mmCIF file of C-alpha atoms in Angstrom:
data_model
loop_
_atom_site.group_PDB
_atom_site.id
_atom_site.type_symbol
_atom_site.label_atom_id
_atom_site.label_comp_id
_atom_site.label_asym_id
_atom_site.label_seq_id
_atom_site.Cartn_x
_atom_site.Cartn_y
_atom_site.Cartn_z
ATOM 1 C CA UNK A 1 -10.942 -1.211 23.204
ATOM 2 C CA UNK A 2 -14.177 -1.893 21.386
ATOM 3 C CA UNK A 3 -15.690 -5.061 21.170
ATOM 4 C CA UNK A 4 -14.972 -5.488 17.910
ATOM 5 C CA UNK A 5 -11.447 -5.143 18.526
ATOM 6 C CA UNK A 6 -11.281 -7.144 21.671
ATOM 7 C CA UNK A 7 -12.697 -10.207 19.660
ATOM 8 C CA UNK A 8 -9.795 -9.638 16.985
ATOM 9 C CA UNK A 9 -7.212 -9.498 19.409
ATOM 10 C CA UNK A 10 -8.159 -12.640 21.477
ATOM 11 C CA UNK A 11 -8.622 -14.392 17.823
ATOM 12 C CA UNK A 12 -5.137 -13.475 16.727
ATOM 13 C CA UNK A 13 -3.515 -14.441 20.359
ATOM 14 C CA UNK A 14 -5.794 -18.197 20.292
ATOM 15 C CA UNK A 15 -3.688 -18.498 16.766
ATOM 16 C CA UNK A 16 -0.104 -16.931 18.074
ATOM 17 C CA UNK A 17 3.189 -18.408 17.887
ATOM 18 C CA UNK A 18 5.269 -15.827 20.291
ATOM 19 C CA UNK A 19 8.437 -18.268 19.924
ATOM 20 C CA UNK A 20 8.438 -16.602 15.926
ATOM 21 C CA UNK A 21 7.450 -13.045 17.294
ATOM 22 C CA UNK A 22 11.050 -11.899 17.963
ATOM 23 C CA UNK A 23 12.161 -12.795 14.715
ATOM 24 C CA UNK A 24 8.948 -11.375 13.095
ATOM 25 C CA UNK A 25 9.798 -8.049 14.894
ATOM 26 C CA UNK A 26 13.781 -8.363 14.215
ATOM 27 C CA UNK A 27 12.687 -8.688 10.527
ATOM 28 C CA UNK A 28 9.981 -5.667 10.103
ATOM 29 C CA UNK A 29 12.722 -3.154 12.054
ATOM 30 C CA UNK A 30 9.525 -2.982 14.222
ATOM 31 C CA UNK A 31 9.414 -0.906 17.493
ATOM 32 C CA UNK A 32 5.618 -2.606 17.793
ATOM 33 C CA UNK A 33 6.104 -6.183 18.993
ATOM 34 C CA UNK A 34 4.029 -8.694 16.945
ATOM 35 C CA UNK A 35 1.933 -11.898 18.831
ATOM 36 C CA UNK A 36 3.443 -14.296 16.366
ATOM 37 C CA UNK A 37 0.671 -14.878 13.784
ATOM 38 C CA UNK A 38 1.760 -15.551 10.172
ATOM 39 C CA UNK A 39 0.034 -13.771 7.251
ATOM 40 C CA UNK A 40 -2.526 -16.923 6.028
ATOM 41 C CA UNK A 41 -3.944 -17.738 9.626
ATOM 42 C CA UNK A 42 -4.322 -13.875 10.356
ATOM 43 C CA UNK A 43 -5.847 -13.238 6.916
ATOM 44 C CA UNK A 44 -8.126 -16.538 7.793
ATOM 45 C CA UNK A 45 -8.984 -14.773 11.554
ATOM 46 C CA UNK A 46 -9.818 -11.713 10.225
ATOM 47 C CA UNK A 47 -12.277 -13.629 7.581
ATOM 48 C CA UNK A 48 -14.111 -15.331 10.502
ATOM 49 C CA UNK A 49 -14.053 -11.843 12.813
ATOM 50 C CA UNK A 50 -15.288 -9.502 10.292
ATOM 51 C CA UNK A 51 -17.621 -12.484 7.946
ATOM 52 C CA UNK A 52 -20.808 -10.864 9.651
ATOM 53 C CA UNK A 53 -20.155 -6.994 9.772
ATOM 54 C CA UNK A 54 -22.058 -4.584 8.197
ATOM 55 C CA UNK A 55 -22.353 -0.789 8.616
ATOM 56 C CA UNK A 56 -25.227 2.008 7.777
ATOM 57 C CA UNK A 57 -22.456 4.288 6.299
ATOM 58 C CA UNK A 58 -18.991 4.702 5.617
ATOM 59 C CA UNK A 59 -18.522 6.840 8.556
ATOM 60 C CA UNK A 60 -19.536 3.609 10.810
ATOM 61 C CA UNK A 61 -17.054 1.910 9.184
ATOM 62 C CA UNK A 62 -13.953 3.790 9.353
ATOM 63 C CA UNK A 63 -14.781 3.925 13.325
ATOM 64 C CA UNK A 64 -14.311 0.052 13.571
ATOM 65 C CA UNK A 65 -10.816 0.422 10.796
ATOM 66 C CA UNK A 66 -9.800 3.458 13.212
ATOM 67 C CA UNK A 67 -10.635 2.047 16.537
ATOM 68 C CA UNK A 68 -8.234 -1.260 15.267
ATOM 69 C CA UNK A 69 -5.445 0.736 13.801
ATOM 70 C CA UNK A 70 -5.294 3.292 16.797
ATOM 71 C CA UNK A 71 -5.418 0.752 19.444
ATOM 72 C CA UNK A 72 -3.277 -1.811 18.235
ATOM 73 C CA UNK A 73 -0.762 -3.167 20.649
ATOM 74 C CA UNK A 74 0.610 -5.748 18.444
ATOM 75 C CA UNK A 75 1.559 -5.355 14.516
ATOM 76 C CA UNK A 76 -0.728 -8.447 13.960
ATOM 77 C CA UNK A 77 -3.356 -6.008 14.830
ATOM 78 C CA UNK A 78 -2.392 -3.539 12.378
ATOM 79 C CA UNK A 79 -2.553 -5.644 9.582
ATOM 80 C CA UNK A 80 -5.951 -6.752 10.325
ATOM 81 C CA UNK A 81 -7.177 -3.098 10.288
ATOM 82 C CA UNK A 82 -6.050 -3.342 6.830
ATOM 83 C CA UNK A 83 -7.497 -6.156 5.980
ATOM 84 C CA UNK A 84 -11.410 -4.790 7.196
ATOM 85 C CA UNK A 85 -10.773 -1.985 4.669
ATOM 86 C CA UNK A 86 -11.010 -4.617 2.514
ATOM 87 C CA UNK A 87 -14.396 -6.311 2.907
ATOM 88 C CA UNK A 88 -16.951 -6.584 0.751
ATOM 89 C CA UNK A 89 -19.348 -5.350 2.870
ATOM 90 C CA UNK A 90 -16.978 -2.065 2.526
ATOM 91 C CA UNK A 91 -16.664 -1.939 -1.099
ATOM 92 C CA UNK A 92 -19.362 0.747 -1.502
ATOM 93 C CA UNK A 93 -16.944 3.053 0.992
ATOM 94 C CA UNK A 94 -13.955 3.120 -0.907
ATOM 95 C CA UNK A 95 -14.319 6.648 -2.961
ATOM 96 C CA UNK A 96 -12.428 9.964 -1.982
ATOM 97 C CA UNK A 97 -14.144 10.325 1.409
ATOM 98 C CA UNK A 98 -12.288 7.447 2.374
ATOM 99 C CA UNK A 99 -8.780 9.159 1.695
ATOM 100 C CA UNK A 100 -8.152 10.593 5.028
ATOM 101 C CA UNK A 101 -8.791 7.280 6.499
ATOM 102 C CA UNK A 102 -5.925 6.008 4.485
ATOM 103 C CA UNK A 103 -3.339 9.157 5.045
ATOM 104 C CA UNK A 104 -4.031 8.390 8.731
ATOM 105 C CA UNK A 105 -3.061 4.990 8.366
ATOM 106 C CA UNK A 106 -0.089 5.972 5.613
ATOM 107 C CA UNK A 107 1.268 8.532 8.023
ATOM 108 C CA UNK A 108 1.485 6.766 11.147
ATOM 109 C CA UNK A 109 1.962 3.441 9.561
ATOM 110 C CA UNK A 110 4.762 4.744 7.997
ATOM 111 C CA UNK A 111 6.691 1.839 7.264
ATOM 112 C CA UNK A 112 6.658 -0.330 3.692
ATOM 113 C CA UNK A 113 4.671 -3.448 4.549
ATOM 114 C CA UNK A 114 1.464 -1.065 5.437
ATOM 115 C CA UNK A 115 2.293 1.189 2.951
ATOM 116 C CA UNK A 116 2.336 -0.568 -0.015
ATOM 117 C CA UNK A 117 -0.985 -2.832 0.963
ATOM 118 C CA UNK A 118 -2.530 0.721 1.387
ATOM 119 C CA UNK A 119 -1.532 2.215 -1.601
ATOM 120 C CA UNK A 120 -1.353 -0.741 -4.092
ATOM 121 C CA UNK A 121 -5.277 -1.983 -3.108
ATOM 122 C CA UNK A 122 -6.972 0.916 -1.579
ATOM 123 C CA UNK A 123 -5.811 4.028 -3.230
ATOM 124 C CA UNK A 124 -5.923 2.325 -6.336
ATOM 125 C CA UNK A 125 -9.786 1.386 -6.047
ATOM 126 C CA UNK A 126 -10.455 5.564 -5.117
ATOM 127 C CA UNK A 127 -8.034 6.573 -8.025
ATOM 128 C CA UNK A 128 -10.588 3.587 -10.901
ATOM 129 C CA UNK A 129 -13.458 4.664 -9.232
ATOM 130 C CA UNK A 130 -13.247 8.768 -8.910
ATOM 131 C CA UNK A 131 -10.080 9.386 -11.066
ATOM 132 C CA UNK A 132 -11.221 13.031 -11.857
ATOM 133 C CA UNK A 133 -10.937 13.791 -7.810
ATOM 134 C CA UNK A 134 -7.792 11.278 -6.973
ATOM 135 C CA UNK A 135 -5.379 12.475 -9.975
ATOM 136 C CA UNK A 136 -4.848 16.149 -8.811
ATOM 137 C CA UNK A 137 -4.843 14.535 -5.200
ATOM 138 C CA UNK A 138 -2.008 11.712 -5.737
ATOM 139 C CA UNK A 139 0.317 14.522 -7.773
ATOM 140 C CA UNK A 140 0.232 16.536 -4.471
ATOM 141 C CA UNK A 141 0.903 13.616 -2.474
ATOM 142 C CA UNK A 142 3.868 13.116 -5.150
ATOM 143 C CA UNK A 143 4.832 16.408 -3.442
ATOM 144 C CA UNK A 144 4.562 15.816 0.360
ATOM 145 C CA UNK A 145 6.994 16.241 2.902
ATOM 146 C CA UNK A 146 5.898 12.881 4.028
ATOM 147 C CA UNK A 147 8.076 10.554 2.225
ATOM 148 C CA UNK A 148 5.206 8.111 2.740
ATOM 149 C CA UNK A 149 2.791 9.810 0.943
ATOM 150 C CA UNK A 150 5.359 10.068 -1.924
ATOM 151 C CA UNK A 151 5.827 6.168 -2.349
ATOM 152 C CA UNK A 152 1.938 5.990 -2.340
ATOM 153 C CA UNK A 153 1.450 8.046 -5.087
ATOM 154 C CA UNK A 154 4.350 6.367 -6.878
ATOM 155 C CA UNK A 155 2.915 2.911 -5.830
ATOM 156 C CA UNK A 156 -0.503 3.899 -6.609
ATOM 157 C CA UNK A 157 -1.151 2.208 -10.255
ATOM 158 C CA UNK A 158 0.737 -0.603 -9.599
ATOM 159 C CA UNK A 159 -1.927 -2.745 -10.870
ATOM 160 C CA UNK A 160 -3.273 -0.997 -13.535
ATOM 161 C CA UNK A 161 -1.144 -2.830 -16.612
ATOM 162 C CA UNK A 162 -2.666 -1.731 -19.628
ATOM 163 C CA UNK A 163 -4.767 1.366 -18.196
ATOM 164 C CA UNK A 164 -1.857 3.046 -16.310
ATOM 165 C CA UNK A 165 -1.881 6.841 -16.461
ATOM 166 C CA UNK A 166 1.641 6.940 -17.800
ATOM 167 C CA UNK A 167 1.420 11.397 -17.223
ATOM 168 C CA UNK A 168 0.472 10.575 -14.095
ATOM 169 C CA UNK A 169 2.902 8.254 -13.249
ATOM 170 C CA UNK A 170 5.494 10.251 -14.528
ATOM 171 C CA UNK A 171 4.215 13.260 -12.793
ATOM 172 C CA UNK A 172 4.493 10.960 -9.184
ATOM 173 C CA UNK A 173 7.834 10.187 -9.872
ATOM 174 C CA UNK A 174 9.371 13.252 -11.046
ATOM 175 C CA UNK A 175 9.512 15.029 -7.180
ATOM 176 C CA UNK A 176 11.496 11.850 -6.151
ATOM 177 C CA UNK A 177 13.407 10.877 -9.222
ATOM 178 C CA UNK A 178 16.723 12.563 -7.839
ATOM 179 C CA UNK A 179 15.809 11.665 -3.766
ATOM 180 C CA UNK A 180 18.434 9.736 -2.313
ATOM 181 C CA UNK A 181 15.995 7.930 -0.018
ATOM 182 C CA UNK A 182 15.847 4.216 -0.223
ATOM 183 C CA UNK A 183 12.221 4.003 0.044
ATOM 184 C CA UNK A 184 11.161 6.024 -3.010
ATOM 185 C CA UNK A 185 14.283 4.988 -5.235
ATOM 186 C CA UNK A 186 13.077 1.287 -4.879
ATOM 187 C CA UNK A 187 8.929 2.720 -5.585
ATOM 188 C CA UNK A 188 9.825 4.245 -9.030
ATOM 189 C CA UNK A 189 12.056 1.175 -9.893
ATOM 190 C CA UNK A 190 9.017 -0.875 -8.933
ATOM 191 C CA UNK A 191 6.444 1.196 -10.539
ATOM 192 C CA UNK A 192 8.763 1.264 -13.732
ATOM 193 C CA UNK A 193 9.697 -2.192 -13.322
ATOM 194 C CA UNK A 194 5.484 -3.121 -12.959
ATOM 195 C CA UNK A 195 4.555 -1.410 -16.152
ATOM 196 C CA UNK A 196 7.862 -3.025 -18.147
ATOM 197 C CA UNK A 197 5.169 -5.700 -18.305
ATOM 198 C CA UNK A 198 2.685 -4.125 -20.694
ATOM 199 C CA UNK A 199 5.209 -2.113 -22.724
ATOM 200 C CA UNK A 200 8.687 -2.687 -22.296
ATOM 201 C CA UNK A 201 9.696 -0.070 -25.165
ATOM 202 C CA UNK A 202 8.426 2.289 -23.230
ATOM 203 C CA UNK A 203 10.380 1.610 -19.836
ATOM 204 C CA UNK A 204 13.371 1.881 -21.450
ATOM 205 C CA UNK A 205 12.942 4.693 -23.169
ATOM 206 C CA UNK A 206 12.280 7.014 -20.137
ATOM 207 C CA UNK A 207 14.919 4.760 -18.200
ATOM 208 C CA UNK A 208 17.380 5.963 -21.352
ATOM 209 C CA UNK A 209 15.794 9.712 -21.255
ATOM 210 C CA UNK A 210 16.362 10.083 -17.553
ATOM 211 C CA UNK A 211 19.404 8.183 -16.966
ATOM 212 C CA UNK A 212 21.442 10.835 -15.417
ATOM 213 C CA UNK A 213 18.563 11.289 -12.743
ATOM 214 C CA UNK A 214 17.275 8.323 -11.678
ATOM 215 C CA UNK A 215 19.315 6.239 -8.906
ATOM 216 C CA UNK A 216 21.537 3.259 -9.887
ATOM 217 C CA UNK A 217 18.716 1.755 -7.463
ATOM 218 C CA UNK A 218 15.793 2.808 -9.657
ATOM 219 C CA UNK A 219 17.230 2.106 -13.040
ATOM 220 C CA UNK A 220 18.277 -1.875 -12.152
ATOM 221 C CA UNK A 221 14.844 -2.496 -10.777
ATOM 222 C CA UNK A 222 12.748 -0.563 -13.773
ATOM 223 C CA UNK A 223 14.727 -2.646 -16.595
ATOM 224 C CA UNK A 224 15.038 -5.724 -14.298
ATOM 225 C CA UNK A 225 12.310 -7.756 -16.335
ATOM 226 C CA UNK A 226 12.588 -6.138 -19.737
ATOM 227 C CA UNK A 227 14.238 -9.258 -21.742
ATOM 228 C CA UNK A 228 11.163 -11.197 -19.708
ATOM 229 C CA UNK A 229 8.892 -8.725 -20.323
ATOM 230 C CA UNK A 230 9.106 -9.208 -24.281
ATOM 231 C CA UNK A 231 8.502 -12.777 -24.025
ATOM 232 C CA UNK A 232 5.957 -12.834 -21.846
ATOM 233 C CA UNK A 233 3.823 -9.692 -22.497
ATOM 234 C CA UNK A 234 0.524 -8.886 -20.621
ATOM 235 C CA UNK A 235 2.377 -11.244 -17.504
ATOM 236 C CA UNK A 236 1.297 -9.558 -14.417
#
């Protein structure tokens, strides 16, 4: 364990509940046990942990994320390797180098609540910043065996509202639009569902074009918001 990491964990354990642990692990079908730390005190450990770290190079960096995320013992711990991904003092890190960082992390995470944060925040800062190089990338992770990868590249503009790729959303979906898994029927209904915001027409019109394809699952959640969606344009 590296220093860094040893100072995280005996943060996080100070601020532990265990008696909600069980329940926290019960909840995230977790085979890692958590301490017991909710998400605003961990988010508000990890601030005061990481507030003075800085790094040479990105390669210094994703050592200290790496170190975190491979030695975790508790989920708490996990989360918080997400969360240094995140700091400012990384910012300047997060172009397509840093992509194998985050299929590491996608891979072995490989459950929703990591996931998501991954995709959602991180890939989607490589894909503003360096679309030219993430594009061709995220359409071959549309492809993966790794039904992880898949939801990422589904999940990936999540945020972008008015500048979503809509060919390359479509292209992310179309691999998965017949899948029976759970996981990627309720990622296109989401992404769908996301972008229903900025142009409802739209949604409903591939919803109506691919109706024999996409799961009953899929099709609720993309037209879920589309009465709200008119009143309330540009909501987010």
């Amino acid at each position: 364990m590296t220093e860094l990491a040893a100072t995280l964990h005996a943060r996080l354990a100070a601020i532990a509940d265990p008696s909600r642990a069980p329940a926290m692990q019960a909840y995230m079908k977790s085979a890692m046990p958590y301490l017991g730390v909710s998400t605003v005190p961990l988010r508000a450990a990890c601030k005061a942990v990481f507030a003075d770290l800085a790094w040479r190079d990105a390669a210094g960096w994703q050592r200290d994320v790496l170190a975190i995320w491979r030695g975790a013992r508790f989920r708490e711990e996990r989360y918080a390797a997400i969360e240094l991904t995140g700091v400012r003092a990384a910012r300047a890190f997060q172009t397509i180098e840093a992509l194998p960082l985050y299929e590491e992390m996608i891979v072995t995470g490989a459950w929703w609540d990591y996931v998501d944060a991954i995709a959602t925040q991180r890939l989607w800062d490589i894909l503003r910043h360096d679309p030219a190089a993430m594009k061709p990338l995220m359409r071959a992770w549309a492809q993966d065996d790794d039904m992880w990868k898949r939801r990422s590249a589904i999940l990936v503009q999540i945020k972008a509202k008015a500048d979503t790729d809509l060919e390359l959303l479509y292209a992310c979906i179309e691999p998965s639009i017949a899948s029976e898994q759970f996981f990627l029927r309720k990622a296109i209904g989401w992404a769908l569902r996301q972008y229903a915001w900025t142009d409802p027409a739209e949604v409903s019109r591939y919803v109506a074009a691919n109706a024999g394809r996409l799961s009953g699952l899929s099709r609720r959640e993309a037209l879920k918001n589309i009465g709200a969606a008119g009143k309330g344009k540009g909501k987010a």
